[in-house]
Each structure stands twice: as C-alpha cells, then as structure tokens.
mmCIF file of C-alpha atoms in Angstrom:
data_model
loop_
_atom_site.group_PDB
_atom_site.id
_atom_site.type_symbol
_atom_site.label_atom_id
_atom_site.label_comp_id
_atom_site.label_asym_id
_atom_site.label_seq_id
_atom_site.Cartn_x
_atom_site.Cartn_y
_atom_site.Cartn_z
ATOM 1 C CA GLU A 133 83.202 -105.535 0.060
ATOM 2 C CA SER A 134 81.607 -103.223 2.416
ATOM 3 C CA THR A 135 79.541 -100.099 2.279
ATOM 4 C CA CYS A 136 80.195 -96.853 3.962
ATOM 5 C CA LEU A 137 77.620 -97.861 6.568
ATOM 6 C CA GLY A 138 79.556 -100.967 7.492
ATOM 7 C CA GLU A 139 76.971 -103.530 6.385
ATOM 8 C CA SER A 140 78.316 -106.583 4.588
ATOM 9 C CA LYS A 141 77.228 -107.383 1.057
ATOM 10 C CA GLU A 142 75.673 -110.561 2.357
ATOM 11 C CA ASP A 143 73.516 -108.596 4.759
ATOM 12 C CA LEU A 144 72.340 -106.301 2.002
ATOM 13 C CA ASN A 145 71.501 -109.191 -0.259
ATOM 14 C CA MET A 146 69.356 -110.888 2.383
ATOM 15 C CA ASP A 147 66.053 -112.309 1.204
ATOM 16 C CA ARG A 148 62.971 -110.210 1.960
ATOM 17 C CA GLU A 149 61.465 -113.150 3.851
ATOM 18 C CA GLU A 150 64.444 -113.165 6.210
ATOM 19 C CA TYR A 151 64.694 -109.378 6.570
ATOM 20 C CA GLU A 152 61.113 -108.349 7.274
ATOM 21 C CA PRO A 153 60.672 -110.459 10.447
ATOM 22 C CA MET A 154 63.786 -108.844 11.872
ATOM 23 C CA VAL A 155 62.459 -105.365 11.143
ATOM 24 C CA GLY A 156 59.092 -106.270 12.698
ATOM 25 C CA SER A 157 60.837 -107.466 15.830
ATOM 26 C CA VAL A 158 62.715 -104.188 16.152
ATOM 27 C CA ARG A 159 59.511 -102.234 15.601
ATOM 28 C CA ARG A 160 57.626 -104.236 18.227
ATOM 29 C CA LYS A 161 60.360 -103.671 20.756
ATOM 30 C CA SER A 162 60.447 -99.967 19.992
ATOM 31 C CA GLY A 163 56.627 -99.812 20.282
ATOM 32 C CA GLU A 164 56.659 -101.567 23.645
ATOM 33 C CA ASP A 165 59.235 -99.128 24.958
ATOM 34 C CA GLY A 166 56.990 -96.259 23.839
ATOM 35 C CA VAL A 167 53.963 -97.760 25.568
ATOM 36 C CA ASN A 168 55.942 -98.219 28.775
ATOM 37 C CA VAL A 169 57.091 -94.603 28.652
ATOM 38 C CA SER A 170 53.502 -93.448 28.071
ATOM 39 C CA ARG A 171 52.265 -95.512 30.986
ATOM 40 C CA ARG A 172 54.940 -94.163 33.292
ATOM 41 C CA LEU A 173 54.154 -90.622 32.179
ATOM 42 C CA ARG A 174 50.444 -91.161 32.706
ATOM 43 C CA ASP A 175 50.974 -92.688 36.165
ATOM 44 C CA GLY A 176 53.257 -89.818 37.071
ATOM 45 C CA LEU A 177 50.644 -87.295 36.013
ATOM 46 C CA TRP A 178 47.976 -89.041 38.087
ATOM 47 C CA ILE A 179 50.228 -88.955 41.154
ATOM 48 C CA MET A 180 50.972 -85.278 40.571
ATOM 49 C CA ALA A 181 47.258 -84.535 40.160
ATOM 50 C CA LEU A 182 46.501 -86.365 43.409
ATOM 51 C CA LEU A 183 49.160 -84.418 45.296
ATOM 52 C CA VAL A 184 47.972 -81.118 43.806
ATOM 53 C CA GLY A 185 44.362 -82.022 44.669
ATOM 54 C CA LEU A 186 45.265 -82.837 48.262
ATOM 55 C CA GLY A 187 47.207 -79.596 48.514
ATOM 56 C CA LEU A 188 44.316 -77.602 47.119
ATOM 57 C CA GLY A 189 41.920 -79.402 49.435
ATOM 58 C CA TRP A 190 44.040 -78.431 52.425
ATOM 59 C CA TRP A 191 44.287 -74.845 51.188
ATOM 60 C CA VAL A 192 40.541 -74.660 50.539
ATOM 61 C CA GLU A 193 39.686 -75.946 53.980
ATOM 62 C CA TYR A 194 41.979 -73.734 55.991
ATOM 63 C CA SER A 195 42.266 -70.525 53.972
ATOM 64 C CA GLY A 196 38.626 -69.467 53.448
ATOM 65 C CA GLU A 197 36.904 -66.725 55.400
ATOM 66 C CA GLY A 198 33.251 -66.565 54.441
ATOM 67 C CA ARG A 199 33.061 -63.900 51.806
ATOM 68 C CA GLY A 200 35.216 -65.773 49.402
ATOM 69 C CA SER A 201 38.961 -66.088 49.926
ATOM 70 C CA SER A 202 38.296 -69.804 49.450
ATOM 71 C CA PHE A 203 38.129 -70.417 45.698
ATOM 72 C CA TYR A 204 34.986 -72.567 45.750
ATOM 73 C CA ASN A 205 33.106 -71.222 48.745
ATOM 74 C CA ALA A 206 32.943 -67.594 47.689
ATOM 75 C CA ALA A 207 29.744 -65.970 48.852
ATOM 76 C CA THR A 208 29.070 -64.116 45.615
ATOM 77 C CA SER A 209 26.306 -65.275 43.343
ATOM 78 C CA ALA A 210 28.664 -65.869 40.420
ATOM 79 C CA ASP A 211 31.033 -68.079 42.395
ATOM 80 C CA CYS A 212 28.425 -69.945 44.438
ATOM 81 C CA ASP A 213 25.639 -70.675 42.014
ATOM 82 C CA LYS A 214 27.791 -71.804 39.099
ATOM 83 C CA ASN A 215 29.120 -74.698 41.165
ATOM 84 C CA LEU A 216 25.792 -76.206 42.158
ATOM 85 C CA GLY A 217 25.583 -79.765 40.923
ATOM 86 C CA ARG A 218 29.190 -79.740 39.695
ATOM 87 C CA ARG A 219 30.609 -81.827 42.508
ATOM 88 C CA TRP A 220 32.861 -83.665 40.053
ATOM 89 C CA LEU A 221 34.794 -80.425 39.635
ATOM 90 C CA PHE A 222 35.729 -80.496 43.301
ATOM 91 C CA PHE A 223 36.397 -84.225 43.686
ATOM 92 C CA PHE A 224 39.386 -83.749 45.968
ATOM 93 C CA GLN A 225 37.667 -81.121 48.090
ATOM 94 C CA ARG A 226 34.572 -83.273 48.451
ATOM 95 C CA TYR A 227 36.384 -86.408 49.546
ATOM 96 C CA PHE A 228 39.449 -85.081 51.335
ATOM 97 C CA THR A 229 38.233 -81.965 53.202
ATOM 98 C CA ARG A 230 35.353 -80.928 55.420
ATOM 99 C CA GLN A 231 33.933 -78.405 52.936
ATOM 100 C CA MET A 232 34.161 -75.467 55.336
ATOM 101 C CA CYS A 233 35.135 -71.832 54.933
ATOM 102 C CA THR A 234 36.970 -71.434 58.227
ATOM 103 C CA ALA A 235 38.232 -73.292 61.297
ATOM 104 C CA HIS A 236 35.803 -73.776 64.199
ATOM 105 C CA ASP A 237 36.019 -74.119 67.959
ATOM 106 C CA GLY A 238 34.164 -76.536 70.223
ATOM 107 C CA PRO A 239 30.914 -75.880 72.141
ATOM 108 C CA GLU A 240 32.778 -74.832 75.278
ATOM 109 C CA SER A 241 33.841 -71.573 73.590
ATOM 110 C CA TRP A 242 30.471 -70.655 72.083
ATOM 111 C CA SER A 243 29.995 -66.876 72.335
ATOM 112 C CA GLY A 244 26.206 -66.562 72.184
ATOM 113 C CA ILE A 245 23.790 -65.809 74.993
ATOM 114 C CA GLU A 246 21.941 -68.529 76.862
ATOM 115 C CA VAL A 247 18.859 -66.568 77.913
ATOM 116 C CA ALA A 248 17.859 -67.243 81.514
ATOM 117 C CA GLY A 249 14.239 -68.216 82.099
ATOM 118 C CA SER A 250 13.506 -68.932 78.433
ATOM 119 C CA GLU A 251 10.027 -70.416 78.005
ATOM 120 C CA LEU A 252 10.421 -71.274 74.316
ATOM 121 C CA ARG A 253 13.648 -71.342 72.303
ATOM 122 C CA PHE A 254 14.046 -71.870 68.559
ATOM 123 C CA PHE A 255 16.454 -71.295 65.669
ATOM 124 C CA VAL A 256 15.641 -69.524 62.376
ATOM 125 C CA ILE A 257 17.373 -70.179 59.054
ATOM 126 C CA GLY A 258 16.537 -69.859 55.368
ATOM 127 C CA ASP A 259 17.938 -69.920 51.833
ATOM 128 C CA TRP A 260 20.390 -72.716 52.504
ATOM 129 C CA GLY A 261 20.221 -75.816 50.237
ATOM 130 C CA ARG A 262 23.455 -75.693 48.220
ATOM 131 C CA ASP A 263 25.055 -79.119 48.786
ATOM 132 C CA GLY A 264 27.146 -77.624 51.587
ATOM 133 C CA TRP A 265 28.702 -74.889 49.398
ATOM 134 C CA CYS A 266 29.001 -71.210 50.263
ATOM 135 C CA CYS A 267 29.694 -71.767 53.969
ATOM 136 C CA GLN A 268 26.448 -73.725 54.391
ATOM 137 C CA THR A 269 28.458 -76.432 56.159
ATOM 138 C CA ASP A 270 29.938 -73.842 58.524
ATOM 139 C CA VAL A 271 26.486 -72.564 59.468
ATOM 140 C CA GLY A 272 25.351 -76.148 60.063
ATOM 141 C CA TYR A 273 28.315 -76.758 62.351
ATOM 142 C CA GLU A 274 27.670 -73.584 64.343
ATOM 143 C CA MET A 275 23.976 -74.394 64.713
ATOM 144 C CA ALA A 276 24.939 -77.788 66.113
ATOM 145 C CA ARG A 277 27.484 -76.179 68.429
ATOM 146 C CA ALA A 278 24.857 -73.715 69.683
ATOM 147 C CA ALA A 279 22.272 -76.493 70.041
ATOM 148 C CA GLU A 280 24.584 -78.353 72.412
ATOM 149 C CA VAL A 281 24.443 -75.337 74.717
ATOM 150 C CA VAL A 282 20.955 -73.860 74.347
ATOM 151 C CA LYS A 283 18.909 -76.908 73.186
ATOM 152 C CA PRO A 284 16.210 -75.354 70.956
ATOM 153 C CA ALA A 285 12.747 -76.896 70.818
ATOM 154 C CA PHE A 286 12.486 -76.509 67.030
ATOM 155 C CA LEU A 287 13.796 -74.642 64.006
ATOM 156 C CA LEU A 288 11.889 -72.225 61.765
ATOM 157 C CA ASN A 289 12.909 -72.966 58.180
ATOM 158 C CA VAL A 290 11.873 -69.933 56.128
ATOM 159 C CA GLY A 291 12.187 -71.370 52.626
ATOM 160 C CA ASP A 292 14.336 -71.699 49.511
ATOM 161 C CA ASN A 293 15.307 -75.081 50.821
ATOM 162 C CA PHE A 294 16.939 -76.578 47.724
ATOM 163 C CA TYR A 295 18.729 -74.661 44.974
ATOM 164 C CA GLN A 296 18.249 -74.024 42.182
ATOM 165 C CA THR A 297 14.985 -75.782 41.425
ATOM 166 C CA GLY A 298 13.780 -77.652 44.500
ATOM 167 C CA VAL A 299 13.826 -81.446 44.667
ATOM 168 C CA ALA A 300 12.514 -83.787 41.998
ATOM 169 C CA SER A 301 11.218 -86.494 44.358
ATOM 170 C CA VAL A 302 11.356 -87.837 47.901
ATOM 171 C CA ASP A 303 14.469 -89.763 46.819
ATOM 172 C CA ASP A 304 16.320 -86.774 45.356
ATOM 173 C CA GLU A 305 19.980 -86.825 46.423
ATOM 174 C CA GLN A 306 19.711 -83.273 47.772
ATOM 175 C CA TRP A 307 17.833 -84.550 50.808
ATOM 176 C CA GLN A 308 21.179 -86.035 51.786
ATOM 177 C CA THR A 309 23.684 -83.596 50.280
ATOM 178 C CA SER A 310 21.895 -80.378 51.281
ATOM 179 C CA TRP A 311 19.977 -81.303 54.438
ATOM 180 C CA ARG A 312 20.662 -84.516 56.354
ATOM 181 C CA GLY A 313 24.360 -84.621 55.523
ATOM 182 C CA VAL A 314 24.880 -80.966 56.434
ATOM 183 C CA TYR A 315 22.745 -80.550 59.563
ATOM 184 C CA LEU A 316 21.634 -83.849 61.039
ATOM 185 C CA ASP A 317 23.778 -86.924 60.430
ATOM 186 C CA ASN A 318 26.986 -85.712 62.071
ATOM 187 C CA TYR A 319 25.583 -83.834 65.054
ATOM 188 C CA LYS A 320 23.846 -85.466 67.983
ATOM 189 C CA SER A 321 22.576 -82.085 69.186
ATOM 190 C CA MET A 322 20.535 -81.672 65.965
ATOM 191 C CA GLU A 323 19.253 -85.253 65.605
ATOM 192 C CA THR A 324 15.752 -84.739 66.973
ATOM 193 C CA ILE A 325 15.059 -81.047 66.290
ATOM 194 C CA PRO A 326 12.000 -80.597 64.026
ATOM 195 C CA TRP A 327 12.276 -78.210 61.072
ATOM 196 C CA LEU A 328 9.027 -76.238 60.782
ATOM 197 C CA THR A 329 9.134 -75.364 57.111
ATOM 198 C CA VAL A 330 7.649 -72.976 54.562
ATOM 199 C CA LEU A 331 8.173 -73.067 50.804
ATOM 200 C CA GLY A 332 10.242 -70.499 48.933
ATOM 201 C CA ASN A 333 10.222 -69.564 45.267
ATOM 202 C CA HIS A 334 13.211 -71.826 44.490
ATOM 203 C CA ASP A 335 11.224 -74.730 45.912
ATOM 204 C CA TYR A 336 8.797 -74.034 43.071
ATOM 205 C CA GLY A 337 11.630 -74.137 40.557
ATOM 206 C CA ARG A 338 10.195 -77.172 38.746
ATOM 207 C CA GLY A 339 6.693 -75.766 39.133
ATOM 208 C CA ASP A 340 5.785 -78.383 41.744
ATOM 209 C CA PRO A 341 6.964 -78.373 45.375
ATOM 210 C CA THR A 342 4.851 -81.468 46.151
ATOM 211 C CA PRO A 343 7.878 -83.745 46.850
ATOM 212 C CA GLN A 344 8.701 -81.622 49.890
ATOM 213 C CA LEU A 345 5.199 -82.132 51.277
ATOM 214 C CA GLN A 346 5.415 -85.855 50.521
ATOM 215 C CA TYR A 347 8.757 -86.122 52.270
ATOM 216 C CA ALA A 348 7.180 -84.814 55.476
ATOM 217 C CA LYS A 349 5.174 -88.047 55.631
ATOM 218 C CA ARG A 350 8.402 -90.045 55.566
ATOM 219 C CA GLU A 351 10.624 -87.920 57.805
ATOM 220 C CA ALA A 352 9.232 -86.626 61.107
ATOM 221 C CA ARG A 353 11.880 -83.913 61.425
ATOM 222 C CA TRP A 354 10.783 -82.324 58.145
ATOM 223 C CA VAL A 355 7.527 -80.594 59.164
ATOM 224 C CA LEU A 356 5.447 -79.431 56.175
ATOM 225 C CA PRO A 357 1.929 -80.858 56.452
ATOM 226 C CA ASP A 358 0.537 -78.382 53.919
ATOM 227 C CA ARG A 359 1.479 -75.205 52.103
ATOM 228 C CA GLN A 360 -0.219 -73.283 54.934
ATOM 229 C CA TYR A 361 -0.518 -74.598 58.479
ATOM 230 C CA THR A 362 -0.235 -73.615 62.146
ATOM 231 C CA LYS A 363 1.643 -74.768 65.218
ATOM 232 C CA LEU A 364 0.574 -73.900 68.755
ATOM 233 C CA PHE A 365 2.922 -73.924 71.747
ATOM 234 C CA HIS A 366 1.929 -73.701 75.421
ATOM 235 C CA LEU A 367 4.435 -71.897 77.615
ATOM 236 C CA PRO A 368 5.168 -72.945 81.204
ATOM 237 C CA GLY A 369 3.602 -69.730 82.509
ATOM 238 C CA GLY A 370 0.290 -70.499 80.787
ATOM 239 C CA ALA A 371 0.609 -68.258 77.719
ATOM 240 C CA THR A 372 0.196 -69.639 74.196
ATOM 241 C CA VAL A 373 2.177 -68.906 71.039
ATOM 242 C CA LEU A 374 0.611 -69.398 67.611
ATOM 243 C CA PHE A 375 2.878 -69.749 64.571
ATOM 244 C CA ALA A 376 1.055 -69.363 61.247
ATOM 245 C CA PHE A 377 3.031 -70.563 58.208
ATOM 246 C CA ILE A 378 2.013 -69.084 54.867
ATOM 247 C CA ASP A 379 3.112 -69.714 51.289
ATOM 248 C CA THR A 380 3.805 -66.273 49.785
ATOM 249 C CA THR A 381 5.122 -67.298 46.348
ATOM 250 C CA PRO A 382 1.670 -67.105 44.642
ATOM 251 C CA THR A 383 1.164 -63.595 46.041
ATOM 252 C CA PHE A 384 4.625 -62.120 45.703
ATOM 253 C CA TYR A 385 4.829 -62.741 41.946
ATOM 254 C CA ASN A 386 1.395 -61.328 41.111
ATOM 255 C CA TYR A 387 3.162 -58.544 39.213
ATOM 256 C CA SER A 388 4.581 -60.921 36.586
ATOM 257 C CA LYS A 389 2.512 -63.317 34.472
ATOM 258 C CA SER A 390 5.677 -64.970 33.181
ATOM 259 C CA LEU A 391 6.958 -65.695 36.703
ATOM 260 C CA MET A 392 3.561 -66.979 37.811
ATOM 261 C CA LYS A 393 3.638 -69.329 34.840
ATOM 262 C CA LEU A 394 7.196 -70.400 35.692
ATOM 263 C CA PHE A 395 6.251 -71.238 39.275
ATOM 264 C CA ASN A 396 2.879 -72.668 38.242
ATOM 265 C CA VAL A 397 0.928 -70.465 40.663
ATOM 266 C CA SER A 398 -2.286 -68.496 40.186
ATOM 267 C CA TYR A 399 -4.130 -65.421 41.393
ATOM 268 C CA GLU A 400 -6.715 -67.767 42.896
ATOM 269 C CA GLN A 401 -4.038 -69.418 45.043
ATOM 270 C CA SER A 402 -2.918 -66.003 46.221
ATOM 271 C CA ARG A 403 -6.462 -65.031 47.181
ATOM 272 C CA ARG A 404 -7.069 -68.306 49.048
ATOM 273 C CA ASN A 405 -3.793 -68.025 50.936
ATOM 274 C CA MET A 406 -4.592 -64.545 52.218
ATOM 275 C CA GLU A 407 -8.127 -65.556 53.158
ATOM 276 C CA TRP A 408 -6.736 -68.552 55.044
ATOM 277 C CA LEU A 409 -4.336 -66.370 57.031
ATOM 278 C CA ASP A 410 -7.023 -63.804 57.848
ATOM 279 C CA GLN A 411 -9.417 -66.494 59.097
ATOM 280 C CA THR A 412 -6.709 -68.338 61.033
ATOM 281 C CA LEU A 413 -5.697 -65.205 62.906
ATOM 282 C CA THR A 414 -9.347 -64.244 63.447
ATOM 283 C CA ASP A 415 -9.945 -67.581 65.170
ATOM 284 C CA SER A 416 -6.901 -67.194 67.416
ATOM 285 C CA ASN A 417 -7.068 -65.883 70.970
ATOM 286 C CA ASP A 418 -3.447 -66.708 71.658
ATOM 287 C CA ASP A 419 -1.102 -64.435 73.571
ATOM 288 C CA TRP A 420 1.593 -64.424 70.889
ATOM 289 C CA LYS A 421 0.770 -64.391 67.192
ATOM 290 C CA VAL A 422 3.742 -64.988 64.900
ATOM 291 C CA VAL A 423 3.660 -65.355 61.106
ATOM 292 C CA VAL A 424 6.310 -67.203 59.092
ATOM 293 C CA SER A 425 6.723 -66.648 55.341
ATOM 294 C CA HIS A 426 9.483 -66.892 52.786
ATOM 295 C CA HIS A 427 9.125 -63.386 51.347
ATOM 296 C CA PRO A 428 9.444 -60.375 53.641
ATOM 297 C CA ILE A 429 7.365 -57.244 53.220
ATOM 298 C CA LEU A 430 10.109 -54.919 54.460
ATOM 299 C CA THR A 431 13.747 -55.504 53.534
ATOM 300 C CA ARG A 432 16.959 -53.609 53.027
ATOM 301 C CA GLY A 433 18.462 -56.507 51.089
ATOM 302 C CA SER A 434 19.551 -56.846 47.477
ATOM 303 C CA HIS A 435 16.124 -58.021 46.308
ATOM 304 C CA SER A 436 14.573 -54.726 47.395
ATOM 305 C CA GLY A 437 15.649 -53.152 44.130
ATOM 306 C CA GLU A 438 15.378 -56.194 41.863
ATOM 307 C CA GLU A 439 11.833 -57.136 42.911
ATOM 308 C CA LYS A 440 10.359 -53.879 44.133
ATOM 309 C CA GLU A 441 6.979 -54.601 42.551
ATOM 310 C CA GLY A 442 6.667 -57.858 44.456
ATOM 311 C CA PHE A 443 7.536 -56.257 47.787
ATOM 312 C CA ASP A 444 5.152 -53.368 47.164
ATOM 313 C CA TYR A 445 2.270 -55.719 46.413
ATOM 314 C CA LEU A 446 2.961 -58.059 49.337
ATOM 315 C CA TYR A 447 3.270 -55.076 51.665
ATOM 316 C CA GLU A 448 -0.089 -53.810 50.429
ATOM 317 C CA VAL A 449 -2.000 -57.073 50.926
ATOM 318 C CA LEU A 450 -0.202 -58.785 53.842
ATOM 319 C CA ARG A 451 0.683 -55.995 56.257
ATOM 320 C CA PRO A 452 -2.955 -54.904 56.892
ATOM 321 C CA VAL A 453 -3.825 -58.490 57.861
ATOM 322 C CA LEU A 454 -0.893 -58.667 60.282
ATOM 323 C CA LEU A 455 -1.779 -55.349 61.897
ATOM 324 C CA LYS A 456 -5.490 -56.158 62.066
ATOM 325 C CA HIS A 457 -4.779 -59.268 64.147
ATOM 326 C CA LYS A 458 -1.960 -57.791 66.266
ATOM 327 C CA VAL A 459 0.800 -60.054 65.014
ATOM 328 C CA ALA A 460 4.009 -59.440 66.954
ATOM 329 C CA VAL A 461 6.698 -60.654 64.504
ATOM 330 C CA LEU A 462 6.991 -61.667 60.854
ATOM 331 C CA PHE A 463 9.839 -64.129 60.219
ATOM 332 C CA SER A 464 11.066 -64.517 56.642
ATOM 333 C CA GLY A 465 14.059 -65.062 54.359
ATOM 334 C CA HIS A 466 14.446 -64.548 50.579
ATOM 335 C CA ASP A 467 17.080 -61.839 50.939
ATOM 336 C CA HIS A 468 20.388 -63.539 51.647
ATOM 337 C CA ASP A 469 21.334 -61.693 54.795
ATOM 338 C CA MET A 470 20.312 -61.218 58.423
ATOM 339 C CA GLN A 471 18.101 -58.250 59.307
ATOM 340 C CA HIS A 472 16.010 -56.871 62.142
ATOM 341 C CA LEU A 473 13.457 -54.199 61.275
ATOM 342 C CA ASP A 474 10.818 -52.410 63.358
ATOM 343 C CA ASP A 475 8.355 -49.907 61.864
ATOM 344 C CA GLY A 476 6.737 -49.029 65.190
ATOM 345 C CA GLU A 477 3.702 -51.294 64.664
ATOM 346 C CA LEU A 478 5.266 -54.598 63.602
ATOM 347 C CA GLN A 479 8.641 -56.308 63.996
ATOM 348 C CA TYR A 480 10.437 -58.156 61.214
ATOM 349 C CA VAL A 481 13.223 -60.733 61.300
ATOM 350 C CA ILE A 482 14.936 -61.829 58.077
ATOM 351 C CA SER A 483 17.206 -64.861 58.402
ATOM 352 C CA GLY A 484 18.076 -65.830 54.832
ATOM 353 C CA ALA A 485 21.832 -66.279 55.244
ATOM 354 C CA GLY A 486 22.035 -70.072 55.328
ATOM 355 C CA SER A 487 24.588 -70.266 52.508
ATOM 356 C CA GLN A 488 25.160 -67.694 49.756
ATOM 357 C CA VAL A 489 24.936 -64.084 50.972
ATOM 358 C CA ARG A 490 24.610 -60.666 49.381
ATOM 359 C CA ASP A 491 25.234 -57.114 50.512
ATOM 360 C CA LEU A 492 22.400 -54.842 51.598
ATOM 361 C CA SER A 493 21.174 -52.375 48.999
ATOM 362 C CA ASP A 494 18.568 -50.182 50.783
ATOM 363 C CA LYS A 495 16.324 -49.618 47.766
ATOM 364 C CA LEU A 496 13.073 -49.347 49.781
ATOM 365 C CA ALA A 497 12.838 -46.097 51.718
ATOM 366 C CA ARG A 498 10.272 -47.426 54.208
ATOM 367 C CA ALA A 499 12.568 -50.356 55.008
ATOM 368 C CA SER A 500 15.598 -48.126 55.484
ATOM 369 C CA LYS A 501 13.689 -46.126 58.103
ATOM 370 C CA ALA A 502 12.648 -49.311 59.914
ATOM 371 C CA GLY A 503 16.081 -50.959 59.814
ATOM 372 C CA ARG A 504 17.664 -51.757 63.173
ATOM 373 C CA PHE A 505 20.371 -54.162 62.007
ATOM 374 C CA GLY A 506 21.473 -55.801 58.774
ATOM 375 C CA VAL A 507 24.486 -57.708 57.486
ATOM 376 C CA GLY A 508 25.292 -59.815 54.422
ATOM 377 C CA ARG A 509 27.069 -62.625 56.234
ATOM 378 C CA GLN A 510 26.240 -66.310 56.591
ATOM 379 C CA GLY A 511 24.523 -67.242 59.839
ATOM 380 C CA PHE A 512 21.258 -67.948 61.653
ATOM 381 C CA ALA A 513 19.015 -66.554 64.367
ATOM 382 C CA ILE A 514 18.249 -67.756 67.883
ATOM 383 C CA CYS A 515 15.026 -66.634 69.568
ATOM 384 C CA ASP A 516 13.846 -66.996 73.168
ATOM 385 C CA ILE A 517 10.415 -66.070 74.497
ATOM 386 C CA VAL A 518 10.380 -64.869 78.085
ATOM 387 C CA GLY A 519 7.052 -63.456 79.227
ATOM 388 C CA ASP A 520 6.128 -60.552 76.934
ATOM 389 C CA LEU A 521 9.566 -60.349 75.331
ATOM 390 C CA MET A 522 11.253 -62.262 72.529
ATOM 391 C CA HIS A 523 15.026 -62.151 72.701
ATOM 392 C CA LEU A 524 16.680 -62.199 69.252
ATOM 393 C CA GLN A 525 20.323 -62.857 68.485
ATOM 394 C CA PHE A 526 22.130 -63.408 65.200
ATOM 395 C CA VAL A 527 25.087 -65.799 65.112
ATOM 396 C CA ASP A 528 27.426 -65.843 62.108
ATOM 397 C CA TYR A 529 29.095 -68.768 60.326
ATOM 398 C CA ARG A 530 32.139 -68.519 62.638
ATOM 399 C CA GLY A 531 29.993 -68.859 65.750
ATOM 400 C CA THR A 532 30.214 -65.196 66.740
ATOM 401 C CA MET A 533 27.132 -63.526 68.202
ATOM 402 C CA ILE A 534 26.951 -60.329 66.128
ATOM 403 C CA TYR A 535 23.618 -58.803 67.235
ATOM 404 C CA ALA A 536 21.188 -59.124 70.123
ATOM 405 C CA THR A 537 17.995 -57.288 71.061
ATOM 406 C CA ASN A 538 14.571 -57.735 72.632
ATOM 407 C CA MET A 539 11.268 -57.583 70.738
ATOM 408 C CA THR A 540 7.953 -57.037 72.454
ATOM 409 C CA ARG A 541 4.751 -59.044 72.184
ATOM 410 C CA THR A 542 2.806 -55.800 71.687
ATOM 411 C CA PRO A 543 4.819 -53.545 69.332
ATOM 412 C CA TRP A 544 1.742 -51.462 68.479
ATOM 413 C CA LYS A 545 1.465 -50.241 72.103
ATOM 414 C CA ARG A 546 4.814 -48.447 72.233
#
C-alpha cells in the first residue's frame, strides 16, 4: 500500500530510534546552509560598507569648501562641535582621506606677500584644537605652505587650544590629534617654530589648565612658562619689541559667579593679573609694546552679543592700562573670525579662525565704528615689523591672502 504522499507503509512504520537520527541529519544540513547564507550576506554587507565608506571619504575630501558643503567639516557650531571626540563615526574619513575641506596647491603658488626688509615675522592663530575638524587641517597646511616661503620666527597662539575642555594631562591624545599631527609632524617648515601661547576659557574647561603649563617643560615648541609672561625681541636695527602675554579668563568672567566657579577662577586672580600687566609695562622702555590675550576688548564677532557684559568689563579695566603704557597692538582670539580694528588710539587684531568659524554680528557699537576688516572664514594672520610699521595680512584656509594693511607703532599720535 501507499499513501497519497508516496511513502511506503514500511517507511511510515519505521521505529522512532531509526527515524529521529535521519530527521536530525536533515535539520543539521539545513542549519548549516542557513549559517553559510548568513555569513555570505554579512561578508557582502561589510564589502558594501567598505566601498560606500571609501566613496564617502573621497566625496568628503574633494567636495568641501570651508563653510560646510562637506558633511563633517561644516563650519557651523552645530555641525562642528557635535563631532568632537566621535572619531569612530568617521572611521573611513579618518583612515582613508586627508581630512581637508578643499584641494590645495604647492608653495610655489602661494598668494601672500613676502614683506621686503622684515625685521621680525610671526604668525597668529587661535581657537583651533578640534582634532583636525572644521578645516583646521586646511589652515595647518596653509600655514606650513606660507612658512616655506616667509619663514616666521615664531607663532602667537591666542588661546582656546583644545576643545571642548582642554587637555587632561601631558599625555592626553589631543596633543597629537589636535596639535602635533595637524601642524608639526608632516611639515618640515613648521618643525622648529615655537608657539608662544596664552590660555583661553576652553583651556579652563576642566577647571585646571595646569597640564598645558606642564607640557611646556617637555616640549620646547610649546611655550607657556606661566599664565602671564613676557618675551623680548631685538630687531636688527636696534629697536626692541616686548610681547606681554596675559591670562584674561579670570577677568572676563567677573560678571558671572557661576562661570567663575566653572573655570575655577577668582576675583583675586583677576586683580593680580591686571597688576602684573601694569607693572610689566611700567618697567618696559621698549620701542614696541604688544599685548597678547585670549579675549578681545573690541570685537564685531558673534560673542559681542552673547557676552556683552564680559567685553564691557574687560574694556573698562584693560584698555586704560594699554593706553597708559602706549601699547601699539592687542592680539586676541575668542571670536571665531579674523578682524582688524582701530579706534584711533589702539589697534586690535583678532585671529580666532583656526577651525570652527562664525559670522560677524556687530552687537557692540564702539567696535562697529572701529572695524576695518572682518570675516567669518578659517585662516590665520601673518605679521611683519619693519621700522615703525607692522604689516598685517590675513590668509584664509585655501591659501588666499584676503586682507593686508599697515599698523603703526604709535597709533595715539595720528
């Protein structure tokens, strides 16, 4: 007899002991086939992901143009800041591209000005430490390209060196990912240039910027012997230039007890810092007196509206000291842009466009009147002292010289 399914009666009457091993064998074979299919599917997905990642990496590297057509290097706060420390998210970009916003030319096509007869040449940059994001790598490349041509003696580093909260120790990985790996390791022209540094508020992010001072004892190119210090340069013609570096974070945030607590600073620190600057400039008989701080006292940048109380207070306490001692220029950062201002008695240079940038907002009327130039674009400044003049030029992240002017040693005499 047979059944409608075609099995013989003998098959159907098979002992359980004989039948179950056969079923198990079929199940094992079916299971193995399923595993093999899953493995092939998984391997295929990995290959597709790799190809997509390489394609995105290529697109990221060659499609970006500074203000954010590149999906990860956008200059806006929302797009830049949210990616800090999330390098895993951009694995393919990190390992298969150069992490740049735009293509770059070689040093032979550099468009800046090599000032004839320069007695002292230096770069100025601030607000940069973002692991190479936000066109920071582009600015580093263009600084190196310019350095091959003009060979600066040093660099003024005007603070906010490591986002968002400074470095935790002298061994923090950001020393490599935000500084050495971006500016020094790959460029012979930048290998020996010292970075004369001040602290910014983000360097106080953990309430203790001490690791940056400690690192200066390990690395000669990172110059930060104290929170306030001076450097004196003798020009070939016999004149002297004094740079006074001051920590403005304790003073700038005097208007907010909560921010002073966050940054672990005090009113006493603020008082001591201003007394130090006053005495330092009193003791100086140098031809040029230049002050370097993180916070400006005049700005047309986005912070001018957000932190008006801080700017008003710093203007009130710092500007009289600068005028009293006939300081020629105040260099600073904090606002993420490049600006030149001149109020008729003092000249101001803001170079805080080392990575993320913001548009100008013009919330301070006195700054708007003093404004000579301003742009929210990544870049850096080059300065040359020739006699009684300081030549200033701003170079953007593409290597284009976008502004040039002369500043005088004696602005109060005009």
